[in-house]
Coordinates of C-alpha atoms in Angstrom, one line a residue:
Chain A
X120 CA 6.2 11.3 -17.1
X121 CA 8.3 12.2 -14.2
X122 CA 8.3 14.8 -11.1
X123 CA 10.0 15.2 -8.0
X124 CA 8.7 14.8 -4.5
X125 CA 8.9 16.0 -1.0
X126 CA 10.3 13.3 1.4
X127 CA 7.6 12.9 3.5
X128 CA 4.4 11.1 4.1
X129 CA 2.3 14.3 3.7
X130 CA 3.7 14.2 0.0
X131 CA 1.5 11.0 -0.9
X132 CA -1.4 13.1 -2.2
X133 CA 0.9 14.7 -4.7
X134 CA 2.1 11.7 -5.6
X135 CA -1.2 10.0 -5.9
X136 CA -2.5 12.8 -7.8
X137 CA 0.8 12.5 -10.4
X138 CA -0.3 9.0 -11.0
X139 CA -4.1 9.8 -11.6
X140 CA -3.1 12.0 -14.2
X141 CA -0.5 9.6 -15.8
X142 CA -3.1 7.3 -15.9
X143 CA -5.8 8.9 -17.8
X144 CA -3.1 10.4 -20.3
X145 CA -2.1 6.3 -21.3
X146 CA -6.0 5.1 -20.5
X147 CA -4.5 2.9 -17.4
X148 CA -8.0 0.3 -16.5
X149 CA -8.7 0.5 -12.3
X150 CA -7.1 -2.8 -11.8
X151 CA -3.4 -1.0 -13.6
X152 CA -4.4 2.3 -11.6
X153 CA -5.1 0.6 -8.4
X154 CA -1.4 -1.6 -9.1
X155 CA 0.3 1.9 -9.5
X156 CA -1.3 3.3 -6.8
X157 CA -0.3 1.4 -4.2
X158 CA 3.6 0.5 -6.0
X159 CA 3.8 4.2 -6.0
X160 CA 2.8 4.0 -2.3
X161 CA 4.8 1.4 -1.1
X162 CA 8.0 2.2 -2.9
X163 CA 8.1 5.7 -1.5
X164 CA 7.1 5.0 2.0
X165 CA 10.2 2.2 2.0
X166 CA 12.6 4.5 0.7
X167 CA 11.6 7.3 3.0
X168 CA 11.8 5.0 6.0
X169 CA 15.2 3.2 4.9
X170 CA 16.8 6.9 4.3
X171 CA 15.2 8.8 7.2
X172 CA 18.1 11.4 7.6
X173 CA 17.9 12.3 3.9
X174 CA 17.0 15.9 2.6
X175 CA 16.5 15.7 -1.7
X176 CA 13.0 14.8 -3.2
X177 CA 12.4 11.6 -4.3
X178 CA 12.0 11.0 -8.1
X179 CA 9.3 9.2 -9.3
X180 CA 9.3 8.5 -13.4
X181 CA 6.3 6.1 -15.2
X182 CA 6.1 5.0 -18.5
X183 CA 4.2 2.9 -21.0
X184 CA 5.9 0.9 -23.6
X185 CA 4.9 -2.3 -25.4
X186 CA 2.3 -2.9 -22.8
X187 CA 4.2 -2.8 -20.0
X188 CA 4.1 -0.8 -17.3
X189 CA 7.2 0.5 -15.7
X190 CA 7.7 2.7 -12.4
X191 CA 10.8 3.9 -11.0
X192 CA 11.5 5.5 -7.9
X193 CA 15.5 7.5 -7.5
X194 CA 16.6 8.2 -4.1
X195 CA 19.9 10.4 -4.3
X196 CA 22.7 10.9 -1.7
X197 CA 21.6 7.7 -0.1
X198 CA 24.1 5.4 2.3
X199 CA 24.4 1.7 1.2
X200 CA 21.9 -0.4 1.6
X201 CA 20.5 -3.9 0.5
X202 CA 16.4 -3.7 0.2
X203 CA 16.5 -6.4 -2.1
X204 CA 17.2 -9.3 0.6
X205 CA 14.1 -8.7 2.8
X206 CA 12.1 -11.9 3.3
X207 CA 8.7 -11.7 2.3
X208 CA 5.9 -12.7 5.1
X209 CA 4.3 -15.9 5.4
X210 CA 1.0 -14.9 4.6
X211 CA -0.1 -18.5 5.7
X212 CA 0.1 -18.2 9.1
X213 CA -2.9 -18.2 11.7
X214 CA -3.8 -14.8 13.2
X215 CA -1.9 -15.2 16.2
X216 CA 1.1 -15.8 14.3
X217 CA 1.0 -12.8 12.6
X218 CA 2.9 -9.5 13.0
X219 CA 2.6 -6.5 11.2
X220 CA 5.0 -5.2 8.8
X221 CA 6.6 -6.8 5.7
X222 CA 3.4 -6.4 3.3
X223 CA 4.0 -3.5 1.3
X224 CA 6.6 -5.2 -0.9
X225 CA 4.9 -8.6 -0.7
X226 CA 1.8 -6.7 -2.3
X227 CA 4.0 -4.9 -4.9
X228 CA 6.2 -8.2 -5.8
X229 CA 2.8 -9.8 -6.4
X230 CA 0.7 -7.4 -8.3
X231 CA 4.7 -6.6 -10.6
X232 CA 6.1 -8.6 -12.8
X233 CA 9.6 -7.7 -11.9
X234 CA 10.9 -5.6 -8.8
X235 CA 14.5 -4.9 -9.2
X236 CA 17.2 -2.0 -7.1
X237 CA 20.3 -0.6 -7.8
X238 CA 22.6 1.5 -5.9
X239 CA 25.2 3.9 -7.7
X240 CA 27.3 6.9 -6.9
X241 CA 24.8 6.9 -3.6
X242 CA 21.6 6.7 -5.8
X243 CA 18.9 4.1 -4.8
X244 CA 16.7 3.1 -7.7
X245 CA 13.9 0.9 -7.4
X246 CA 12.0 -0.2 -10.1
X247 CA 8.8 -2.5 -11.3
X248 CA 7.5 -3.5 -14.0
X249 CA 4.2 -4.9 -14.7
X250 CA 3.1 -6.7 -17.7
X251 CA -0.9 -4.9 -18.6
X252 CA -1.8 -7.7 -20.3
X253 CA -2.1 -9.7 -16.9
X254 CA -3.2 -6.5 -14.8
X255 CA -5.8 -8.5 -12.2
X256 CA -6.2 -6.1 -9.3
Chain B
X238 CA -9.2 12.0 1.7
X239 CA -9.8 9.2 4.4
X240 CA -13.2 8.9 7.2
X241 CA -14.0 6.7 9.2
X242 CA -17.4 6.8 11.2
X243 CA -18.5 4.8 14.3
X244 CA -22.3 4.4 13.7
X245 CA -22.7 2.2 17.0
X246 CA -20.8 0.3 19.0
X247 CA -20.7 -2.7 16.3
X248 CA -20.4 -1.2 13.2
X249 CA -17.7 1.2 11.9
X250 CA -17.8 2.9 8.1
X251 CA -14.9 3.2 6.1
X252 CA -14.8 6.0 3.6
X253 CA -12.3 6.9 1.0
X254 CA -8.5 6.3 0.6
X255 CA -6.8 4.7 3.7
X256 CA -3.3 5.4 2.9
X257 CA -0.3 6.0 5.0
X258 CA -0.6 9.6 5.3
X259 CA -4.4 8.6 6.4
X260 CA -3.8 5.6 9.0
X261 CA -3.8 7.8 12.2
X262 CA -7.5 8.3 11.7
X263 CA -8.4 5.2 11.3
X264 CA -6.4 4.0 14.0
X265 CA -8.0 7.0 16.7
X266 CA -11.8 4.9 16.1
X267 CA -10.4 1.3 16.2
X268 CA -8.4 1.9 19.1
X269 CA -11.7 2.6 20.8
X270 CA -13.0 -1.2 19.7
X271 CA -12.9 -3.5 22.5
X272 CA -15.7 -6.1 21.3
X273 CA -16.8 -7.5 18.1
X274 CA -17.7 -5.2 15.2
X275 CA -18.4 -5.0 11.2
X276 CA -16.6 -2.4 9.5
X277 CA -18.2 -1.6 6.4
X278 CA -16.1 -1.1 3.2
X279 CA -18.5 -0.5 0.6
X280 CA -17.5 3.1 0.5
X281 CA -13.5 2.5 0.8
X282 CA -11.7 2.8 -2.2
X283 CA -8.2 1.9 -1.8
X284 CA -6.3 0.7 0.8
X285 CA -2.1 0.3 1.3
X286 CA -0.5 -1.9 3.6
X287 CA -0.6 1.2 6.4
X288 CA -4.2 0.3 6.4
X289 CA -4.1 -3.3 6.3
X290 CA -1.4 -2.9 9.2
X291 CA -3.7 -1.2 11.5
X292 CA -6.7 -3.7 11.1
X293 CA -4.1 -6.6 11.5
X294 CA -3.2 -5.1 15.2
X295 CA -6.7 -4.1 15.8
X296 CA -7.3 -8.0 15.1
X297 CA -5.2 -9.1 17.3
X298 CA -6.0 -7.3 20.5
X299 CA -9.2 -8.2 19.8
X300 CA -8.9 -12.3 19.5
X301 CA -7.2 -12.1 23.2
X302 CA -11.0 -11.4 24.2
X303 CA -12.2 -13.4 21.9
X304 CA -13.7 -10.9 19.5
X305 CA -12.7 -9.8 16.3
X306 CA -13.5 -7.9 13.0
X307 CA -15.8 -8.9 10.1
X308 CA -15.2 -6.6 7.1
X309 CA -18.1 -6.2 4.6
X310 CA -18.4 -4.6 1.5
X311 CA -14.9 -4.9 -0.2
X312 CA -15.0 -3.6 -3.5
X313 CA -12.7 -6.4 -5.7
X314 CA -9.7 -4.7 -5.9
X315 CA -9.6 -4.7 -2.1
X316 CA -10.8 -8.1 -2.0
X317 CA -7.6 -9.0 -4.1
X318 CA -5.2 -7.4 -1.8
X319 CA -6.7 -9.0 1.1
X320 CA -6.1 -12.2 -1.1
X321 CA -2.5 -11.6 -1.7
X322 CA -1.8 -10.3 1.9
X323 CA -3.4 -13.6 3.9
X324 CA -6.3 -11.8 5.3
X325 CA -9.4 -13.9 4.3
X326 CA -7.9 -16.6 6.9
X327 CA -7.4 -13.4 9.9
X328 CA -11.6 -11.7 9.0
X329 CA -14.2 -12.4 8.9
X330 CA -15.4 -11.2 5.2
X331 CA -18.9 -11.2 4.7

């Protein structure tokens, strides 16, 4: 299932609503919906942030095959860039250690299996996977 | 759809999706929290990093008083991403 979307924040009800209905079409349990809502989430907020002075819609394509659910995000005419270095935060750390920031992809590398990005021909793809037989959110 | 309602001056509900499109609301009624307060979840149904981002820097300001936040109510799914995000060592999670 796939659709294009708006580059902007005011987009994510769209977006949430695509996922609802992908959901209920493969019989997605809360714990997978809640997982895809908030990769869905996450990944498009990033890639809006990181390519702030681009104009297409973002793609966003899900799928269900042998259990496994797989969402990927395309990002077109895009300048390169490495999101796969960023250091997760130390979730460890005493309040006033803590800053904000960092724990969108922390939350999506933990709830996936596998978070993986490319960059082609000035397309960013981002992908994750997560295995439904271990769905625990 | 996101609310959030200030019931008194300690407790605060939650209500609905706090996403990143939603976080400005919820940051206009705890940037008007300058002492300890509960902020009830039971009605909250999802929230993003935004939202955790927000309660993170509410906590914060608060501690240099020596207040803070205590969070009732979670559902489990919410309960699980404070898990995976450090939280239940920054709240108070009654």
């Amino acid at each position: 299932m796939e659709a294009t979307f708006e580059r902007t924040i005011d987009a994510l009800d769209g977006l949430f609503a695509f996922v609802e209905r992908f959901a209920a079409e493969q019989a997605l349990d809360e714990s997978a919906l809640y997982a895809a809502n908030l990769a869905v989430e996450e990944l498009f907020t990033n890639l809006v942030r990181h390519n702030a002075g681009g104009t297409r819609r973002i793609e966003v394509d899900m799928e269900v095959a042998d259990d496994r659910l797989t969402i990927r995000l395309k990002d077109f005419d895009v300048d390169p860039v490495d999101l796969s270095g960023e250091a997760p935060p130390d979730v460890s750390l005493p309040l006033e250690k803590r800053q904000p920031g960092g724990l969108g992809m922390h939350l999506v590398r933990t709830l996936f299996d596998s978070l993986s990005y490319d960059y082609r021909d000035r397309t960013l793809s981002v992908t994750a996977v997560k295995n439904l037989e271990d769905s625990h959110v | 759809m996101f609310e959030a309602s200030r019931a008194s001056a300690a407790l605060i509900t939650f209500m609905g999706r706090l996403d990143a499109s939603q976080v400005d609301k919820a940051r206009m009624v705890l940037d008007s929290v300058t002492e300890s307060c509960t902020i009830d979840f039971s009605e909250l149904d999802y929230i993003s990093s935004a939202g955790l981002g927000i309660l993170l820097s509410t906590q914060k300001r608060l501690s240099e008083s020596g207040n803070g936040l205590t969070i009732s109510g979670m559902n489990r799914h919410i309960r699980e991403i404070f898990h995976i995000a450090g939280f239940e060592i920054v709240f108070k999670i009654v």
